[in-house]
Amino acid sequence: MLEALVCPQTQGLLVWDAEAQELISKSAGLAYPVRGGIPIMLIDEARKLD
């Protein structure tokens, strides 16, 4: 399923971080949360990466 998801900001690839339960967009510098198995692909909900 990960292959079907892209970053809503950059349309780039996402990487799954199992420990943090987040989808990481390295190109945008954002981490999208996954809650209850559902990815929250809203830029306003994403955490900025350091």
PDB file of N, CA and C in Angstrom:
ATOM      1  N   MET A   1       0.819  -1.198   0.000  1.00  0.00           N
ATOM      2  CA  MET A   1       0.000   0.000   0.000  1.00  0.00           C
ATOM      3  C   MET A   1       0.863   1.262   0.000  1.00  0.00           C
ATOM      4  N   LEU A   2       2.042   1.191   0.583  1.00  0.00           N
ATOM      5  CA  LEU A   2       2.926   2.359   0.667  1.00  0.00           C
ATOM      6  C   LEU A   2       3.262   2.921  -0.707  1.00  0.00           C
ATOM      7  N   GLU A   3       3.336   2.059  -1.714  1.00  0.00           N
ATOM      8  CA  GLU A   3       3.668   2.509  -3.066  1.00  0.00           C
ATOM      9  C   GLU A   3       2.597   3.436  -3.635  1.00  0.00           C
ATOM     10  N   ALA A   4       1.368   3.329  -3.138  1.00  0.00           N
ATOM     11  CA  ALA A   4       0.256   4.138  -3.648  1.00  0.00           C
ATOM     12  C   ALA A   4       0.206   5.525  -3.009  1.00  0.00           C
ATOM     13  N   LEU A   5       0.894   5.700  -1.891  1.00  0.00           N
ATOM     14  CA  LEU A   5       0.855   6.981  -1.177  1.00  0.00           C
ATOM     15  C   LEU A   5       2.042   7.854  -1.570  1.00  0.00           C
ATOM     16  N   VAL A   6       1.784   9.142  -1.710  1.00  0.00           N
ATOM     17  CA  VAL A   6       2.844  10.121  -1.967  1.00  0.00           C
ATOM     18  C   VAL A   6       2.629  11.306  -1.051  1.00  0.00           C
ATOM     19  N   CYS A   7       3.660  12.090  -0.873  1.00  0.00           N
ATOM     20  CA  CYS A   7       3.583  13.295  -0.059  1.00  0.00           C
ATOM     21  C   CYS A   7       2.630  14.288  -0.735  1.00  0.00           C
ATOM     22  N   PRO A   8       1.649  14.810  -0.012  1.00  0.00           N
ATOM     23  CA  PRO A   8       0.724  15.768  -0.620  1.00  0.00           C
ATOM     24  C   PRO A   8       1.383  17.097  -0.989  1.00  0.00           C
ATOM     25  N   GLN A   9       2.504  17.405  -0.392  1.00  0.00           N
ATOM     26  CA  GLN A   9       3.176  18.669  -0.683  1.00  0.00           C
ATOM     27  C   GLN A   9       4.097  18.563  -1.895  1.00  0.00           C
ATOM     28  N   THR A  10       4.892  17.486  -1.960  1.00  0.00           N
ATOM     29  CA  THR A  10       5.907  17.368  -3.016  1.00  0.00           C
ATOM     30  C   THR A  10       5.600  16.295  -4.051  1.00  0.00           C
ATOM     31  N   GLN A  11       4.614  15.456  -3.785  1.00  0.00           N
ATOM     32  CA  GLN A  11       4.302  14.290  -4.621  1.00  0.00           C
ATOM     33  C   GLN A  11       5.452  13.285  -4.626  1.00  0.00           C
ATOM     34  N   GLY A  12       6.354  13.403  -3.637  1.00  0.00           N
ATOM     35  CA  GLY A  12       7.496  12.503  -3.534  1.00  0.00           C
ATOM     36  C   GLY A  12       7.183  11.243  -2.752  1.00  0.00           C
ATOM     37  N   LEU A  13       8.150  10.341  -2.739  1.00  0.00           N
ATOM     38  CA  LEU A  13       8.011   9.068  -2.045  1.00  0.00           C
ATOM     39  C   LEU A  13       7.994   9.244  -0.536  1.00  0.00           C
ATOM     40  N   LEU A  14       7.356   8.285   0.133  1.00  0.00           N
ATOM     41  CA  LEU A  14       7.289   8.265   1.594  1.00  0.00           C
ATOM     42  C   LEU A  14       8.007   7.028   2.107  1.00  0.00           C
ATOM     43  N   VAL A  15       8.587   7.147   3.295  1.00  0.00           N
ATOM     44  CA  VAL A  15       9.278   6.040   3.946  1.00  0.00           C
ATOM     45  C   VAL A  15       8.561   5.768   5.261  1.00  0.00           C
ATOM     46  N   TRP A  16       8.287   4.490   5.529  1.00  0.00           N
ATOM     47  CA  TRP A  16       7.588   4.098   6.746  1.00  0.00           C
ATOM     48  C   TRP A  16       8.566   4.015   7.916  1.00  0.00           C
ATOM     49  N   ASP A  17       8.246   4.725   9.010  1.00  0.00           N
ATOM     50  CA  ASP A  17       9.010   4.638  10.258  1.00  0.00           C
ATOM     51  C   ASP A  17       8.128   3.879  11.249  1.00  0.00           C
ATOM     52  N   ALA A  18       8.379   2.580  11.392  1.00  0.00           N
ATOM     53  CA  ALA A  18       7.539   1.729  12.229  1.00  0.00           C
ATOM     54  C   ALA A  18       7.604   2.117  13.697  1.00  0.00           C
ATOM     55  N   GLU A  19       8.770   2.527  14.160  1.00  0.00           N
ATOM     56  CA  GLU A  19       8.933   2.879  15.571  1.00  0.00           C
ATOM     57  C   GLU A  19       8.077   4.090  15.947  1.00  0.00           C
ATOM     58  N   ALA A  20       8.088   5.111  15.096  1.00  0.00           N
ATOM     59  CA  ALA A  20       7.330   6.334  15.367  1.00  0.00           C
ATOM     60  C   ALA A  20       5.912   6.281  14.805  1.00  0.00           C
ATOM     61  N   GLN A  21       5.598   5.244  14.020  1.00  0.00           N
ATOM     62  CA  GLN A  21       4.288   5.130  13.379  1.00  0.00           C
ATOM     63  C   GLN A  21       3.987   6.359  12.518  1.00  0.00           C
ATOM     64  N   GLU A  22       4.955   6.690  11.656  1.00  0.00           N
ATOM     65  CA  GLU A  22       4.833   7.859  10.781  1.00  0.00           C
ATOM     66  C   GLU A  22       5.300   7.518   9.373  1.00  0.00           C
ATOM     67  N   LEU A  23       4.763   8.255   8.415  1.00  0.00           N
ATOM     68  CA  LEU A  23       5.241   8.200   7.041  1.00  0.00           C
ATOM     69  C   LEU A  23       6.110   9.429   6.826  1.00  0.00           C
ATOM     70  N   ILE A  24       7.349   9.227   6.443  1.00  0.00           N
ATOM     71  CA  ILE A  24       8.335  10.293   6.342  1.00  0.00           C
ATOM     72  C   ILE A  24       8.492  10.737   4.889  1.00  0.00           C
ATOM     73  N   SER A  25       8.407  12.042   4.686  1.00  0.00           N
ATOM     74  CA  SER A  25       8.716  12.642   3.388  1.00  0.00           C
ATOM     75  C   SER A  25      10.026  13.398   3.551  1.00  0.00           C
ATOM     76  N   LYS A  26      11.102  12.794   3.075  1.00  0.00           N
ATOM     77  CA  LYS A  26      12.415  13.432   3.197  1.00  0.00           C
ATOM     78  C   LYS A  26      12.484  14.694   2.353  1.00  0.00           C
ATOM     79  N   SER A  27      11.822  14.691   1.189  1.00  0.00           N
ATOM     80  CA  SER A  27      11.875  15.859   0.300  1.00  0.00           C
ATOM     81  C   SER A  27      11.167  17.066   0.898  1.00  0.00           C
ATOM     82  N   ALA A  28      10.114  16.841   1.669  1.00  0.00           N
ATOM     83  CA  ALA A  28       9.372  17.946   2.290  1.00  0.00           C
ATOM     84  C   ALA A  28       9.838  18.210   3.718  1.00  0.00           C
ATOM     85  N   GLY A  29      10.573  17.263   4.301  1.00  0.00           N
ATOM     86  CA  GLY A  29      10.991  17.407   5.691  1.00  0.00           C
ATOM     87  C   GLY A  29       9.824  17.284   6.654  1.00  0.00           C
ATOM     88  N   LEU A  30       8.869  16.402   6.317  1.00  0.00           N
ATOM     89  CA  LEU A  30       7.670  16.237   7.131  1.00  0.00           C
ATOM     90  C   LEU A  30       7.454  14.772   7.481  1.00  0.00           C
ATOM     91  N   ALA A  31       6.796  14.545   8.621  1.00  0.00           N
ATOM     92  CA  ALA A  31       6.408  13.212   9.051  1.00  0.00           C
ATOM     93  C   ALA A  31       4.897  13.207   9.252  1.00  0.00           C
ATOM     94  N   TYR A  32       4.212  12.362   8.483  1.00  0.00           N
ATOM     95  CA  TYR A  32       2.760  12.262   8.567  1.00  0.00           C
ATOM     96  C   TYR A  32       2.387  11.150   9.541  1.00  0.00           C
ATOM     97  N   PRO A  33       1.515  11.421  10.504  1.00  0.00           N
ATOM     98  CA  PRO A  33       1.152  10.403  11.491  1.00  0.00           C
ATOM     99  C   PRO A  33       0.247   9.333  10.902  1.00  0.00           C
ATOM    100  N   VAL A  34       0.297   8.156  11.521  1.00  0.00           N
ATOM    101  CA  VAL A  34      -0.631   7.071  11.197  1.00  0.00           C
ATOM    102  C   VAL A  34      -1.371   6.767  12.491  1.00  0.00           C
ATOM    103  N   ARG A  35      -2.681   6.951  12.476  1.00  0.00           N
ATOM    104  CA  ARG A  35      -3.502   6.757  13.675  1.00  0.00           C
ATOM    105  C   ARG A  35      -4.520   5.654  13.421  1.00  0.00           C
ATOM    106  N   GLY A  36      -4.471   4.629  14.246  1.00  0.00           N
ATOM    107  CA  GLY A  36      -5.393   3.513  14.074  1.00  0.00           C
ATOM    108  C   GLY A  36      -5.240   2.830  12.735  1.00  0.00           C
ATOM    109  N   GLY A  37      -4.028   2.846  12.194  1.00  0.00           N
ATOM    110  CA  GLY A  37      -3.759   2.219  10.912  1.00  0.00           C
ATOM    111  C   GLY A  37      -4.111   3.075   9.708  1.00  0.00           C
ATOM    112  N   ILE A  38      -4.565   4.305   9.953  1.00  0.00           N
ATOM    113  CA  ILE A  38      -4.967   5.201   8.866  1.00  0.00           C
ATOM    114  C   ILE A  38      -3.965   6.342   8.754  1.00  0.00           C
ATOM    115  N   PRO A  39      -3.312   6.490   7.587  1.00  0.00           N
ATOM    116  CA  PRO A  39      -2.374   7.607   7.419  1.00  0.00           C
ATOM    117  C   PRO A  39      -3.132   8.932   7.323  1.00  0.00           C
ATOM    118  N   ILE A  40      -2.669   9.900   8.076  1.00  0.00           N
ATOM    119  CA  ILE A  40      -3.257  11.241   8.077  1.00  0.00           C
ATOM    120  C   ILE A  40      -2.402  12.102   7.150  1.00  0.00           C
ATOM    121  N   MET A  41      -2.833  12.230   5.914  1.00  0.00           N
ATOM    122  CA  MET A  41      -2.029  12.871   4.876  1.00  0.00           C
ATOM    123  C   MET A  41      -2.388  14.352   4.706  1.00  0.00           C
ATOM    124  N   LEU A  42      -2.478  15.048   5.814  1.00  0.00           N
ATOM    125  CA  LEU A  42      -2.763  16.475   5.807  1.00  0.00           C
ATOM    126  C   LEU A  42      -1.499  17.225   6.220  1.00  0.00           C
ATOM    127  N   ILE A  43      -1.115  18.211   5.442  1.00  0.00           N
ATOM    128  CA  ILE A  43       0.095  18.974   5.734  1.00  0.00           C
ATOM    129  C   ILE A  43       0.011  19.624   7.114  1.00  0.00           C
ATOM    130  N   ASP A  44      -1.171  20.095   7.491  1.00  0.00           N
ATOM    131  CA  ASP A  44      -1.351  20.732   8.794  1.00  0.00           C
ATOM    132  C   ASP A  44      -1.170  19.756   9.967  1.00  0.00           C
ATOM    133  N   GLU A  45      -1.341  18.471   9.715  1.00  0.00           N
ATOM    134  CA  GLU A  45      -1.184  17.444  10.763  1.00  0.00           C
ATOM    135  C   GLU A  45       0.238  16.891  10.819  1.00  0.00           C
ATOM    136  N   ALA A  46       1.042  17.194   9.820  1.00  0.00           N
ATOM    137  CA  ALA A  46       2.401  16.637   9.743  1.00  0.00           C
ATOM    138  C   ALA A  46       3.339  17.338  10.727  1.00  0.00           C
ATOM    139  N   ARG A  47       4.318  16.550  11.196  1.00  0.00           N
ATOM    140  CA  ARG A  47       5.350  17.067  12.096  1.00  0.00           C
ATOM    141  C   ARG A  47       6.574  17.429  11.262  1.00  0.00           C
ATOM    142  N   LYS A  48       7.157  18.585  11.536  1.00  0.00           N
ATOM    143  CA  LYS A  48       8.379  18.988  10.829  1.00  0.00           C
ATOM    144  C   LYS A  48       9.552  18.191  11.375  1.00  0.00           C
ATOM    145  N   LEU A  49      10.396  17.715  10.451  1.00  0.00           N
ATOM    146  CA  LEU A  49      11.573  16.964  10.842  1.00  0.00           C
ATOM    147  C   LEU A  49      12.696  17.936  11.201  1.00  0.00           C
ATOM    148  N   ASP A  50      13.553  17.485  12.098  1.00  0.00           N
ATOM    149  CA  ASP A  50      14.699  18.312  12.520  1.00  0.00           C
ATOM    150  C   ASP A  50      15.726  18.402  11.424  1.00  0.00           C
TER     151      ASP A  50
END
